[in-house]
């Protein structure tokens, strides 16, 4: 479980690398622009399908349901997965195409 112990009792654990993915997330009441961190061998869908109740969204910008009125910004947002209607990587969005 733990990778190493220091003489003074500090515990070091294995670092898990993740890739930041800019996303747009729609809930019933808000549209969220932010970053979800995905393991290199997984897709965004795999991260969304994980068993935890909450998903971490960093550099979150939260708008009203239509994505027009800014509600607030947060460096970290724990989002309950049950409230997600849809999510997409920002790079996949094509406007007017």
N, CA, C and O atoms as CSV, one atom per row, in Angstrom:
chain,resi,resn,atom,element,x,y,z
A,1,UNK,N,N,0.818,-1.188,0.000
A,1,UNK,CA,C,0.000,0.000,0.000
A,1,UNK,C,C,0.861,1.251,0.000
A,1,UNK,O,O,0.599,2.181,-0.764
A,2,UNK,N,N,1.900,1.290,0.858
A,2,UNK,CA,C,2.785,2.437,0.904
A,2,UNK,C,C,4.089,2.066,0.228
A,2,UNK,O,O,4.564,0.938,0.357
A,3,UNK,N,N,4.667,3.012,-0.492
A,3,UNK,CA,C,5.894,2.743,-1.228
A,3,UNK,C,C,7.147,2.899,-0.384
A,3,UNK,O,O,8.103,2.138,-0.534
A,4,UNK,N,N,7.140,3.894,0.510
A,4,UNK,CA,C,8.350,4.141,1.285
A,4,UNK,C,C,8.023,4.881,2.571
A,4,UNK,O,O,7.023,5.592,2.671
A,5,UNK,N,N,8.890,4.692,3.541
A,5,UNK,CA,C,8.801,5.418,4.805
A,5,UNK,C,C,10.098,6.189,4.986
A,5,UNK,O,O,11.177,5.700,4.651
A,6,UNK,N,N,9.983,7.390,5.517
A,6,UNK,CA,C,11.152,8.175,5.840
A,6,UNK,C,C,11.488,7.962,7.310
A,6,UNK,O,O,10.627,7.541,8.083
A,7,UNK,N,N,12.724,8.245,7.707
A,7,UNK,CA,C,13.143,8.078,9.098
A,7,UNK,C,C,12.216,8.792,10.079
A,7,UNK,O,O,11.950,8.276,11.164
A,8,UNK,N,N,11.729,9.962,9.712
A,8,UNK,CA,C,10.887,10.757,10.604
A,8,UNK,C,C,9.431,10.311,10.570
A,8,UNK,O,O,8.591,10.919,11.233
A,9,UNK,N,N,9.115,9.274,9.821
A,9,UNK,CA,C,7.762,8.746,9.807
A,9,UNK,C,C,6.892,9.202,8.659
A,9,UNK,O,O,5.724,8.820,8.595
A,10,UNK,N,N,7.422,10.012,7.741
A,10,UNK,CA,C,6.637,10.440,6.581
A,10,UNK,C,C,6.391,9.243,5.674
A,10,UNK,O,O,7.259,8.385,5.509
A,11,UNK,N,N,5.214,9.195,5.097
A,11,UNK,CA,C,4.849,8.103,4.204
A,11,UNK,C,C,4.798,8.635,2.780
A,11,UNK,O,O,4.191,9.673,2.513
A,12,UNK,N,N,5.432,7.926,1.883
A,12,UNK,CA,C,5.416,8.293,0.476
A,12,UNK,C,C,4.618,7.250,-0.295
A,12,UNK,O,O,4.844,6.049,-0.149
A,13,UNK,N,N,3.699,7.711,-1.101
A,13,UNK,CA,C,2.913,6.793,-1.923
A,13,UNK,C,C,3.273,6.984,-3.390
A,13,UNK,O,O,3.883,7.983,-3.772
A,14,UNK,N,N,2.890,6.026,-4.186
A,14,UNK,CA,C,3.168,6.057,-5.611
A,14,UNK,C,C,2.396,7.196,-6.274
A,14,UNK,O,O,1.214,7.396,-5.995
A,15,UNK,N,N,3.060,7.931,-7.139
A,15,UNK,CA,C,2.422,9.015,-7.880
A,15,UNK,C,C,1.763,8.418,-9.110
A,15,UNK,O,O,2.388,7.659,-9.851
A,16,UNK,N,N,0.508,8.760,-9.325
A,16,UNK,CA,C,-0.221,8.280,-10.498
A,16,UNK,C,C,-0.317,9.431,-11.479
A,16,UNK,O,O,-0.936,10.452,-11.181
A,17,UNK,N,N,0.291,9.275,-12.651
A,17,UNK,CA,C,0.257,10.354,-13.631
A,17,UNK,C,C,-1.093,10.358,-14.340
A,17,UNK,O,O,-1.686,9.311,-14.602
A,18,UNK,N,N,-1.560,11.568,-14.640
A,18,UNK,CA,C,-2.834,11.740,-15.336
A,18,UNK,C,C,-2.696,12.861,-16.346
A,18,UNK,O,O,-1.891,13.778,-16.176
A,19,UNK,N,N,-3.485,12.775,-17.392
A,19,UNK,CA,C,-3.487,13.800,-18.434
A,19,UNK,C,C,-4.675,14.729,-18.244
A,19,UNK,O,O,-5.799,14.261,-18.068
A,20,UNK,N,N,-4.446,16.045,-18.277
A,20,UNK,CA,C,-5.560,16.979,-18.151
A,20,UNK,C,C,-6.375,17.021,-19.448
A,20,UNK,O,O,-5.814,17.115,-20.540
A,21,UNK,N,N,-7.703,16.950,-19.313
A,21,UNK,CA,C,-8.597,17.026,-20.467
A,21,UNK,C,C,-9.584,18.159,-20.208
A,21,UNK,O,O,-10.350,18.113,-19.246
A,22,UNK,N,N,-9.564,19.185,-21.076
A,22,UNK,CA,C,-10.537,20.267,-20.954
A,22,UNK,C,C,-11.897,19.722,-21.368
A,22,UNK,O,O,-12.039,19.106,-22.424
A,23,UNK,N,N,-12.902,19.959,-20.512
A,23,UNK,CA,C,-14.231,19.383,-20.759
A,23,UNK,C,C,-15.334,20.431,-20.610
A,23,UNK,O,O,-15.150,21.480,-19.993
A,24,UNK,N,N,-16.469,20.108,-21.190
A,24,UNK,CA,C,-17.716,20.831,-20.970
A,24,UNK,C,C,-18.677,19.802,-20.387
A,24,UNK,O,O,-18.877,18.730,-20.957
A,25,UNK,N,N,-19.270,20.143,-19.242
A,25,UNK,CA,C,-20.175,19.224,-18.547
A,25,UNK,C,C,-21.524,19.915,-18.375
A,25,UNK,O,O,-21.591,21.054,-17.912
A,26,UNK,N,N,-22.584,19.229,-18.744
A,26,UNK,CA,C,-23.937,19.763,-18.576
A,26,UNK,C,C,-24.632,19.034,-17.435
A,26,UNK,O,O,-24.649,17.804,-17.385
A,27,UNK,N,N,-25.212,19.820,-16.510
A,27,UNK,CA,C,-26.066,19.270,-15.471
A,27,UNK,C,C,-27.462,19.848,-15.696
A,27,UNK,O,O,-27.661,20.621,-16.633
A,28,UNK,N,N,-28.414,19.491,-14.868
A,28,UNK,CA,C,-29.765,20.032,-15.033
A,28,UNK,C,C,-29.825,21.527,-14.765
A,28,UNK,O,O,-30.712,22.212,-15.274
A,29,UNK,N,N,-28.891,22.043,-13.970
A,29,UNK,CA,C,-28.941,23.447,-13.573
A,29,UNK,C,C,-27.755,24.280,-14.018
A,29,UNK,O,O,-27.799,25.506,-13.916
A,30,UNK,N,N,-26.681,23.641,-14.514
A,30,UNK,CA,C,-25.471,24.383,-14.856
A,30,UNK,C,C,-24.738,23.782,-16.038
A,30,UNK,O,O,-24.909,22.607,-16.364
A,31,UNK,N,N,-23.917,24.608,-16.674
A,31,UNK,CA,C,-22.949,24.139,-17.663
A,31,UNK,C,C,-21.575,24.477,-17.095
A,31,UNK,O,O,-21.320,25.619,-16.713
A,32,UNK,N,N,-20.704,23.496,-17.040
A,32,UNK,CA,C,-19.412,23.640,-16.390
A,32,UNK,C,C,-18.297,23.447,-17.410
A,32,UNK,O,O,-18.276,22.467,-18.155
A,33,UNK,N,N,-17.381,24.392,-17.426
A,33,UNK,CA,C,-16.171,24.290,-18.234
A,33,UNK,C,C,-15.029,24.077,-17.254
A,33,UNK,O,O,-14.895,24.830,-16.289
A,34,UNK,N,N,-14.206,23.062,-17.488
A,34,UNK,CA,C,-13.114,22.800,-16.562
A,34,UNK,C,C,-12.194,21.724,-17.074
A,34,UNK,O,O,-12.179,21.416,-18.266
A,35,UNK,N,N,-11.424,21.151,-16.168
A,35,UNK,CA,C,-10.439,20.126,-16.515
A,35,UNK,C,C,-10.674,18.899,-15.652
A,35,UNK,O,O,-10.803,18.998,-14.432
A,36,UNK,N,N,-10.728,17.739,-16.302
A,36,UNK,CA,C,-10.783,16.454,-15.613
A,36,UNK,C,C,-9.472,15.742,-15.933
A,36,UNK,O,O,-9.011,15.764,-17.074
A,37,UNK,N,N,-8.879,15.117,-14.932
A,37,UNK,CA,C,-7.593,14.442,-15.126
A,37,UNK,C,C,-7.833,12.948,-15.352
A,37,UNK,O,O,-8.434,12.261,-14.526
A,38,UNK,N,N,-7.341,12.468,-16.501
A,38,UNK,CA,C,-7.582,11.108,-16.966
A,38,UNK,C,C,-6.257,10.348,-17.014
A,38,UNK,O,O,-5.245,10.877,-17.474
A,39,UNK,N,N,-6.273,9.105,-16.535
A,39,UNK,CA,C,-5.065,8.277,-16.612
A,39,UNK,C,C,-4.680,8.069,-18.078
A,39,UNK,O,O,-5.559,7.998,-18.938
A,40,UNK,N,N,-3.380,7.970,-18.377
A,40,UNK,CA,C,-2.919,7.858,-19.761
A,40,UNK,C,C,-3.535,6.690,-20.538
A,40,UNK,O,O,-3.717,6.794,-21.751
A,41,UNK,N,N,-3.857,5.587,-19.866
A,41,UNK,CA,C,-4.386,4.414,-20.554
A,41,UNK,C,C,-5.917,4.374,-20.556
A,41,UNK,O,O,-6.503,3.352,-20.912
A,42,UNK,N,N,-6.570,5.473,-20.165
A,42,UNK,CA,C,-8.032,5.509,-20.105
A,42,UNK,C,C,-8.595,6.634,-20.971
A,42,UNK,O,O,-7.886,7.548,-21.390
A,43,UNK,N,N,-9.904,6.526,-21.222
A,43,UNK,CA,C,-10.637,7.563,-21.945
A,43,UNK,C,C,-11.410,8.402,-20.930
A,43,UNK,O,O,-11.527,8.018,-19.767
A,44,UNK,N,N,-11.932,9.534,-21.362
A,44,UNK,CA,C,-12.769,10.363,-20.498
A,44,UNK,C,C,-13.942,9.541,-19.987
A,44,UNK,O,O,-14.305,9.649,-18.816
A,45,UNK,N,N,-14.535,8.726,-20.840
A,45,UNK,CA,C,-15.666,7.889,-20.447
A,45,UNK,C,C,-15.292,6.945,-19.306
A,45,UNK,O,O,-16.088,6.737,-18.390
A,46,UNK,N,N,-14.098,6.379,-19.352
A,46,UNK,CA,C,-13.658,5.486,-18.279
A,46,UNK,C,C,-13.597,6.230,-16.946
A,46,UNK,O,O,-13.986,5.687,-15.912
A,47,UNK,N,N,-13.118,7.447,-16.969
A,47,UNK,CA,C,-13.051,8.253,-15.753
A,47,UNK,C,C,-14.454,8.583,-15.254
A,47,UNK,O,O,-14.707,8.533,-14.051
A,48,UNK,N,N,-15.358,8.915,-16.154
A,48,UNK,CA,C,-16.743,9.227,-15.771
A,48,UNK,C,C,-17.473,7.995,-15.243
A,48,UNK,O,O,-18.369,8.121,-14.408
A,49,UNK,N,N,-17.105,6.818,-15.714
A,49,UNK,CA,C,-17.758,5.580,-15.291
A,49,UNK,C,C,-17.177,4.986,-14.002
A,49,UNK,O,O,-17.655,3.952,-13.535
A,50,UNK,N,N,-16.165,5.616,-13.426
A,50,UNK,CA,C,-15.544,5.086,-12.200
A,50,UNK,C,C,-16.570,4.996,-11.077
A,50,UNK,O,O,-17.630,5.619,-11.143
A,51,UNK,N,N,-16.253,4.225,-10.058
A,51,UNK,CA,C,-17.220,3.912,-9.005
A,51,UNK,C,C,-17.387,4.997,-7.937
A,51,UNK,O,O,-18.338,4.938,-7.158
A,52,UNK,N,N,-16.497,5.976,-7.880
A,52,UNK,CA,C,-16.630,7.023,-6.870
A,52,UNK,C,C,-17.868,7.877,-7.148
A,52,UNK,O,O,-18.279,8.033,-8.298
A,53,UNK,N,N,-18.464,8.435,-6.074
A,53,UNK,CA,C,-19.660,9.267,-6.217
A,53,UNK,C,C,-19.364,10.637,-6.823
A,53,UNK,O,O,-20.225,11.230,-7.472
A,54,UNK,N,N,-18.151,11.135,-6.613
A,54,UNK,CA,C,-17.799,12.471,-7.068
A,54,UNK,C,C,-16.630,12.424,-8.030
A,54,UNK,O,O,-15.764,11.555,-7.938
A,55,UNK,N,N,-16.619,13.372,-8.954
A,55,UNK,CA,C,-15.518,13.510,-9.894
A,55,UNK,C,C,-14.880,14.875,-9.665
A,55,UNK,O,O,-15.583,15.865,-9.467
A,56,UNK,N,N,-13.559,14.931,-9.691
A,56,UNK,CA,C,-12.831,16.178,-9.479
A,56,UNK,C,C,-12.751,16.959,-10.786
A,56,UNK,O,O,-12.335,16.432,-11.818
A,57,UNK,N,N,-13.157,18.224,-10.721
A,57,UNK,CA,C,-13.044,19.136,-11.854
A,57,UNK,C,C,-12.180,20.300,-11.373
A,57,UNK,O,O,-12.512,20.951,-10.382
A,58,UNK,N,N,-11.075,20.562,-12.069
A,58,UNK,CA,C,-10.213,21.677,-11.690
A,58,UNK,C,C,-10.425,22.837,-12.649
A,58,UNK,O,O,-10.979,22.675,-13.736
A,59,UNK,N,N,-9.975,24.007,-12.226
A,59,UNK,CA,C,-10.166,25.255,-12.971
A,59,UNK,C,C,-11.580,25.333,-13.547
A,59,UNK,O,O,-11.768,25.573,-14.740
A,60,UNK,N,N,-12.557,25.129,-12.686
A,60,UNK,CA,C,-13.964,25.071,-13.101
A,60,UNK,C,C,-14.561,26.470,-13.242
A,60,UNK,O,O,-14.368,27.334,-12.387
A,61,UNK,N,N,-15.283,26.670,-14.331
A,61,UNK,CA,C,-16.065,27.877,-14.551
A,61,UNK,C,C,-17.501,27.410,-14.699
A,61,UNK,O,O,-17.823,26.656,-15.617
A,62,UNK,N,N,-18.366,27.858,-13.794
A,62,UNK,CA,C,-19.736,27.366,-13.732
A,62,UNK,C,C,-20.691,28.448,-14.238
A,62,UNK,O,O,-20.711,29.571,-13.733
A,63,UNK,N,N,-21.477,28.080,-15.247
A,63,UNK,CA,C,-22.451,28.982,-15.854
A,63,UNK,C,C,-23.863,28.494,-15.546
A,63,UNK,O,O,-24.049,27.411,-14.991
A,64,UNK,N,N,-24.856,29.305,-15.911
A,64,UNK,CA,C,-26.255,28.874,-15.808
A,64,UNK,C,C,-26.476,27.722,-16.777
A,64,UNK,O,O,-25.555,27.326,-17.492
A,65,UNK,N,N,-27.676,27.189,-16.807
A,65,UNK,CA,C,-27.972,25.995,-17.606
A,65,UNK,C,C,-27.720,26.197,-19.108
A,65,UNK,O,O,-27.399,25.240,-19.813
A,66,UNK,N,N,-27.863,27.432,-19.597
A,66,UNK,CA,C,-27.647,27.714,-21.016
A,66,UNK,C,C,-26.205,28.074,-21.346
A,66,UNK,O,O,-25.863,28.264,-22.513
A,67,UNK,N,N,-25.360,28.169,-20.325
A,67,UNK,CA,C,-23.963,28.501,-20.547
A,67,UNK,C,C,-23.725,29.960,-20.859
A,67,UNK,O,O,-22.703,30.298,-21.458
A,68,UNK,N,N,-24.649,30.847,-20.467
A,68,UNK,CA,C,-24.531,32.273,-20.809
A,68,UNK,C,C,-24.140,33.150,-19.630
A,68,UNK,O,O,-23.338,34.070,-19.792
A,69,UNK,N,N,-24.692,32.886,-18.439
A,69,UNK,CA,C,-24.436,33.741,-17.281
A,69,UNK,C,C,-23.458,33.048,-16.335
A,69,UNK,O,O,-23.719,31.950,-15.843
A,70,UNK,N,N,-22.319,33.715,-16.091
A,70,UNK,CA,C,-21.311,33.169,-15.183
A,70,UNK,C,C,-21.849,33.170,-13.763
A,70,UNK,O,O,-22.289,34.205,-13.261
A,71,UNK,N,N,-21.815,32.012,-13.113
A,71,UNK,CA,C,-22.262,31.886,-11.727
A,71,UNK,C,C,-21.073,32.043,-10.781
A,71,UNK,O,O,-21.113,32.859,-9.860
A,72,UNK,N,N,-20.005,31.253,-11.012
A,72,UNK,CA,C,-18.789,31.358,-10.202
A,72,UNK,C,C,-17.663,30.566,-10.845
A,72,UNK,O,O,-17.869,29.788,-11.777
A,73,UNK,N,N,-16.456,30.790,-10.313
A,73,UNK,CA,C,-15.265,30.040,-10.719
A,73,UNK,C,C,-14.682,29.381,-9.482
A,73,UNK,O,O,-14.816,29.900,-8.373
A,74,UNK,N,N,-14.031,28.229,-9.672
A,74,UNK,CA,C,-13.399,27.530,-8.555
A,74,UNK,C,C,-12.171,26.785,-9.067
A,74,UNK,O,O,-12.193,26.222,-10.161
A,75,UNK,N,N,-11.109,26.781,-8.281
A,75,UNK,CA,C,-9.917,26.007,-8.643
A,75,UNK,C,C,-10.187,24.516,-8.567
A,75,UNK,O,O,-9.579,23.733,-9.297
A,76,UNK,N,N,-11.109,24.113,-7.675
A,76,UNK,CA,C,-11.474,22.706,-7.505
A,76,UNK,C,C,-12.971,22.606,-7.269
A,76,UNK,O,O,-13.550,23.380,-6.507
A,77,UNK,N,N,-13.589,21.637,-7.939
A,77,UNK,CA,C,-15.012,21.382,-7.779
A,77,UNK,C,C,-15.221,19.874,-7.723
A,77,UNK,O,O,-14.791,19.155,-8.625
A,78,UNK,N,N,-15.876,19.391,-6.676
A,78,UNK,CA,C,-16.236,17.974,-6.583
A,78,UNK,C,C,-17.662,17.860,-7.104
A,78,UNK,O,O,-18.594,18.353,-6.469
A,79,UNK,N,N,-17.840,17.222,-8.241
A,79,UNK,CA,C,-19.131,17.137,-8.919
A,79,UNK,C,C,-19.726,15.743,-8.734
A,79,UNK,O,O,-19.079,14.742,-9.041
A,80,UNK,N,N,-20.945,15.683,-8.237
A,80,UNK,CA,C,-21.635,14.409,-8.063
A,80,UNK,C,C,-21.956,13.835,-9.442
A,80,UNK,O,O,-22.625,14.483,-10.247
A,81,UNK,N,N,-21.488,12.640,-9.709
A,81,UNK,CA,C,-21.673,12.007,-11.018
A,81,UNK,C,C,-23.142,11.848,-11.404
A,81,UNK,O,O,-23.481,11.863,-12.587
A,82,UNK,N,N,-24.013,11.695,-10.405
A,82,UNK,CA,C,-25.434,11.497,-10.683
A,82,UNK,C,C,-26.093,12.724,-11.305
A,82,UNK,O,O,-27.205,12.628,-11.825
A,83,UNK,N,N,-25.427,13.871,-11.260
A,83,UNK,CA,C,-26.003,15.103,-11.798
A,83,UNK,C,C,-25.526,15.407,-13.218
A,83,UNK,O,O,-25.986,16.374,-13.825
A,84,UNK,N,N,-24.622,14.606,-13.749
A,84,UNK,CA,C,-24.097,14.842,-15.093
A,84,UNK,C,C,-25.078,14.323,-16.133
A,84,UNK,O,O,-25.422,13.141,-16.140
A,85,UNK,N,N,-25.532,15.227,-17.025
A,85,UNK,CA,C,-26.392,14.830,-18.149
A,85,UNK,C,C,-25.544,14.427,-19.344
A,85,UNK,O,O,-25.808,13.414,-19.992
A,86,UNK,N,N,-24.522,15.226,-19.631
A,86,UNK,CA,C,-23.579,14.885,-20.691
A,86,UNK,C,C,-22.251,15.587,-20.430
A,86,UNK,O,O,-22.190,16.584,-19.711
A,87,UNK,N,N,-21.201,15.056,-21.021
A,87,UNK,CA,C,-19.868,15.643,-20.919
A,87,UNK,C,C,-19.129,15.366,-22.217
A,87,UNK,O,O,-19.300,14.312,-22.830
A,88,UNK,N,N,-18.303,16.326,-22.630
A,88,UNK,CA,C,-17.532,16.153,-23.854
A,88,UNK,C,C,-16.186,16.864,-23.716
A,88,UNK,O,O,-16.094,17.901,-23.059
A,89,UNK,N,N,-15.156,16.314,-24.326
A,89,UNK,CA,C,-13.897,17.057,-24.352
A,89,UNK,C,C,-14.094,18.332,-25.177
A,89,UNK,O,O,-14.729,18.298,-26.232
A,90,UNK,N,N,-13.561,19.433,-24.705
A,90,UNK,CA,C,-13.728,20.702,-25.399
A,90,UNK,C,C,-13.201,20.632,-26.836
A,90,UNK,O,O,-13.763,21.260,-27.733
A,91,UNK,N,N,-12.135,19.877,-27.054
A,91,UNK,CA,C,-11.549,19.786,-28.399
A,91,UNK,C,C,-12.441,19.060,-29.404
A,91,UNK,O,O,-12.223,19.163,-30.611
A,92,UNK,N,N,-13.451,18.323,-28.914
A,92,UNK,CA,C,-14.350,17.597,-29.797
A,92,UNK,C,C,-15.515,18.460,-30.307
A,92,UNK,O,O,-16.242,18.045,-31.210
A,93,UNK,N,N,-15.690,19.644,-29.739
A,93,UNK,CA,C,-16.824,20.502,-30.077
A,93,UNK,C,C,-16.604,21.203,-31.403
A,93,UNK,O,O,-15.573,21.840,-31.616
A,94,UNK,N,N,-17.584,21.082,-32.299
A,94,UNK,CA,C,-17.570,21.769,-33.585
A,94,UNK,C,C,-18.798,22.676,-33.626
A,94,UNK,O,O,-19.928,22.196,-33.548
A,95,UNK,N,N,-18.582,23.967,-33.746
A,95,UNK,CA,C,-19.688,24.918,-33.755
A,95,UNK,C,C,-20.055,25.251,-35.194
A,95,UNK,O,O,-19.195,25.593,-36.006
A,96,UNK,N,N,-21.339,25.145,-35.495
A,96,UNK,CA,C,-21.843,25.507,-36.809
A,96,UNK,C,C,-21.377,24.606,-37.938
A,96,UNK,O,O,-21.374,25.012,-39.101
A,97,UNK,N,N,-20.981,23.378,-37.599
A,97,UNK,CA,C,-20.423,22.506,-38.627
A,97,UNK,C,C,-21.346,21.454,-39.040
A,97,UNK,O,O,-21.011,20.642,-39.902
